[in-house]
Amino acid sequence: MLSTFVRFEIKNLLRDDMTRVMLFYPIMLGGLARLLLHRHLLTSQFAAVTAVVLVILAAGFDFGMIAGFSL
């Protein structure tokens, strides 16, 4: 019964284009932040910490949006 419910929910999540984008958006943001930090494009310590904090907060908001849209 649990496996049927999980399959149904995954199918519903992947059906909508906007939800698919929101599922991968935090991963893309994390990759962008890692790229910026790895290539030293953020020169000051303050800018680097601010960018990481904003990416972490945006990822949390995005997962909240996914949960809201799935209800």
XYZ file of N, CA, C and O in Angstrom:
284
model
N 0.817 -1.183 0.000
C 0.000 0.000 0.000
C 0.876 1.269 0.000
O 0.588 2.215 -0.709
N 1.940 1.235 0.769
C 2.830 2.389 0.827
C 3.530 2.610 -0.514
O 3.674 3.747 -0.966
N 3.953 1.524 -1.155
C 4.636 1.674 -2.447
C 3.684 2.230 -3.505
O 4.097 3.028 -4.358
N 2.427 1.854 -3.460
C 1.442 2.385 -4.398
C 1.250 3.883 -4.181
O 1.188 4.662 -5.135
N 1.186 4.294 -2.925
C 1.028 5.707 -2.597
C 2.237 6.508 -3.057
O 2.089 7.591 -3.631
N 3.440 5.992 -2.832
C 4.661 6.695 -3.225
C 4.729 6.828 -4.744
O 5.064 7.894 -5.268
N 4.421 5.762 -5.466
C 4.427 5.830 -6.928
C 3.417 6.851 -7.447
O 3.692 7.605 -8.382
N 2.237 6.886 -6.822
C 1.200 7.845 -7.219
C 1.663 9.284 -6.985
O 1.483 10.150 -7.844
N 2.283 9.542 -5.850
C 2.749 10.892 -5.539
C 3.897 11.317 -6.464
O 3.951 12.463 -6.900
N 4.818 10.420 -6.757
C 5.915 10.753 -7.664
C 5.379 11.040 -9.058
O 5.820 11.981 -9.722
N 4.415 10.255 -9.501
C 3.811 10.489 -10.808
C 3.123 11.850 -10.845
O 3.236 12.590 -11.823
N 2.437 12.225 -9.768
C 1.783 13.536 -9.718
C 2.803 14.666 -9.695
O 2.583 15.715 -10.293
N 3.922 14.491 -8.990
C 4.950 15.525 -8.937
C 5.605 15.742 -10.291
O 5.902 16.864 -10.679
N 5.859 14.679 -11.005
C 6.568 14.780 -12.277
C 5.661 15.129 -13.446
O 6.138 15.399 -14.545
N 4.362 15.143 -13.224
C 3.426 15.445 -14.304
C 3.478 16.923 -14.698
O 3.401 17.257 -15.879
N 3.624 17.798 -13.733
C 3.592 19.234 -13.993
C 4.989 19.751 -14.310
O 5.955 19.431 -13.624
N 5.095 20.569 -15.352
C 6.396 21.117 -15.767
C 6.992 22.032 -14.706
O 8.198 22.003 -14.454
N 6.167 22.861 -14.070
C 6.663 23.795 -13.065
C 7.229 23.051 -11.862
O 8.255 23.439 -11.306
N 6.603 21.977 -11.465
C 7.096 21.197 -10.329
C 8.418 20.524 -10.675
O 9.313 20.461 -9.832
N 8.561 20.060 -11.898
C 9.831 19.459 -12.306
C 10.964 20.475 -12.254
O 12.063 20.167 -11.815
N 10.680 21.692 -12.697
C 11.699 22.740 -12.632
C 12.052 23.035 -11.178
O 13.219 23.167 -10.819
N 11.047 23.127 -10.312
C 11.297 23.448 -8.908
C 12.022 22.324 -8.180
O 12.708 22.572 -7.190
N 11.897 21.092 -8.631
C 12.624 19.991 -8.016
C 14.121 20.109 -8.249
O 14.926 19.786 -7.379
N 14.509 20.590 -9.423
C 15.924 20.665 -9.765
C 16.526 22.055 -9.545
O 17.727 22.224 -9.639
N 15.691 23.036 -9.227
C 16.163 24.396 -9.020
C 17.141 24.514 -7.846
O 18.181 25.149 -7.997
N 16.875 23.913 -6.682
C 17.862 23.998 -5.589
C 19.192 23.347 -5.940
O 20.252 23.826 -5.528
N 19.159 22.286 -6.724
C 20.397 21.623 -7.136
C 21.190 22.543 -8.069
O 22.413 22.663 -7.935
N 20.484 23.235 -8.966
C 21.166 24.173 -9.853
C 21.741 25.356 -9.073
O 22.852 25.805 -9.352
N 21.003 25.857 -8.093
C 21.507 26.957 -7.271
C 22.739 26.530 -6.480
O 23.705 27.289 -6.366
N 22.705 25.338 -5.934
C 23.868 24.838 -5.200
C 25.075 24.669 -6.099
O 26.203 24.987 -5.712
N 24.862 24.189 -7.309
C 25.961 24.051 -8.258
C 26.538 25.395 -8.660
O 27.754 25.548 -8.781
N 25.665 26.387 -8.820
C 26.138 27.726 -9.156
C 26.951 28.329 -8.012
O 28.017 28.907 -8.240
N 26.485 28.165 -6.786
C 27.229 28.683 -5.633
C 28.574 27.974 -5.500
O 29.596 28.611 -5.213
N 28.586 26.674 -5.716
C 29.845 25.926 -5.633
C 30.811 26.372 -6.719
O 32.022 26.517 -6.479
N 30.298 26.615 -7.904
C 31.136 27.097 -9.009
C 31.734 28.461 -8.682
O 32.926 28.693 -8.902
N 30.912 29.374 -8.173
C 31.401 30.705 -7.836
C 32.458 30.662 -6.746
O 33.458 31.373 -6.798
N 32.260 29.804 -5.751
C 33.231 29.716 -4.667
C 34.499 28.982 -5.099
O 35.601 29.330 -4.692
N 34.334 27.957 -5.919
C 35.483 27.153 -6.346
C 36.417 27.944 -7.267
O 37.636 27.811 -7.181
N 35.843 28.757 -8.139
C 36.663 29.528 -9.082
C 37.084 30.883 -8.522
O 37.635 31.698 -9.238
N 36.787 31.113 -7.262
C 37.164 32.344 -6.557
C 36.634 33.590 -7.261
O 37.315 34.604 -7.347
N 35.403 33.497 -7.779
C 34.785 34.658 -8.408
C 34.190 35.603 -7.369
O 33.932 36.762 -7.656
N 33.945 35.078 -6.177
C 33.527 35.928 -5.069
C 34.783 36.251 -4.269
O 35.339 35.401 -3.592
N 35.223 37.484 -4.352
C 36.540 37.826 -3.806
C 36.536 38.030 -2.302
O 37.464 37.623 -1.632
N 35.532 38.642 -1.752
C 35.572 38.923 -0.316
C 34.879 37.806 0.464
O 34.003 37.101 -0.045
N 35.268 37.662 1.697
C 34.683 36.647 2.582
C 33.207 36.935 2.813
O 32.390 36.033 2.846
N 32.851 38.219 2.974
C 31.464 38.602 3.209
C 30.573 38.223 2.033
O 29.471 37.705 2.210
N 31.041 38.455 0.812
C 30.252 38.126 -0.377
C 30.070 36.623 -0.496
O 28.994 36.146 -0.867
N 31.098 35.861 -0.181
C 31.003 34.402 -0.275
C 29.994 33.861 0.738
O 29.154 33.023 0.399
N 30.072 34.344 1.962
C 29.143 33.869 2.998
C 27.714 34.290 2.664
O 26.770 33.511 2.824
N 27.543 35.494 2.173
C 26.210 35.970 1.802
C 25.625 35.133 0.670
O 24.447 34.782 0.700
N 26.422 34.803 -0.321
C 25.941 33.990 -1.435
C 25.530 32.600 -0.965
O 24.490 32.080 -1.376
N 26.313 32.004 -0.090
C 25.982 30.666 0.405
C 24.700 30.701 1.228
O 23.826 29.838 1.083
N 24.549 31.699 2.078
C 23.341 31.808 2.896
C 22.113 32.020 2.023
O 21.059 31.411 2.253
N 22.214 32.855 1.004
C 21.076 33.081 0.114
C 20.697 31.817 -0.656
O 19.513 31.540 -0.855
N 21.674 31.036 -1.068
C 21.376 29.786 -1.780
C 20.684 28.804 -0.846
O 19.706 28.145 -1.222
N 21.154 28.712 0.394
C 20.538 27.797 1.357
C 19.099 28.211 1.648
O 18.189 27.374 1.678
N 18.860 29.515 1.846
C 17.505 29.987 2.104
C 16.592 29.790 0.897
O 15.429 29.407 1.047
N 17.104 30.042 -0.292
C 16.296 29.859 -1.500
C 15.926 28.394 -1.690
O 14.807 28.084 -2.110
N 16.826 27.488 -1.376
C 16.530 26.060 -1.510
C 15.416 25.670 -0.548
O 14.514 24.903 -0.913
N 15.443 26.196 0.664
C 14.377 25.899 1.623
C 13.030 26.421 1.157
O 12.009 25.735 1.271
N 13.008 27.626 0.619
C 11.768 28.183 0.099
C 11.253 27.369 -1.082
O 10.051 27.171 -1.239
N 12.166 26.897 -1.917
C 11.753 26.121 -3.086
C 11.119 24.800 -2.678
O 10.105 24.401 -3.257
N 11.672 24.126 -1.700
C 11.051 22.893 -1.252
C 9.704 23.160 -0.588
O 8.791 22.355 -0.678
N 9.556 24.305 0.058
C 8.255 24.699 0.596
C 7.231 24.930 -0.500
O 6.067 24.567 -0.367
N 7.675 25.544 -1.611
C 6.765 25.747 -2.737
C 6.336 24.410 -3.342
O 5.182 24.238 -3.719
N 7.272 23.477 -3.435
C 6.934 22.162 -3.981
C 5.881 21.488 -3.110
O 4.919 20.908 -3.603
N 6.076 21.557 -1.795
C 5.099 20.958 -0.883
C 3.741 21.650 -1.014
O 2.696 20.999 -0.987
N 3.756 22.976 -1.149
C 2.497 23.703 -1.297
C 1.775 23.368 -2.582
O 0.554 23.228 -2.598
N 2.495 23.242 -3.679
C 1.861 22.902 -4.939
C 1.362 21.453 -4.975
O 0.424 21.145 -5.687
N 1.997 20.591 -4.213
C 1.552 19.195 -4.241
C 0.297 18.972 -3.402
O -0.374 17.957 -3.551
N -0.013 19.928 -2.528
C -1.251 19.809 -1.742
C -2.381 20.227 -2.600
O -3.321 20.254 -2.829
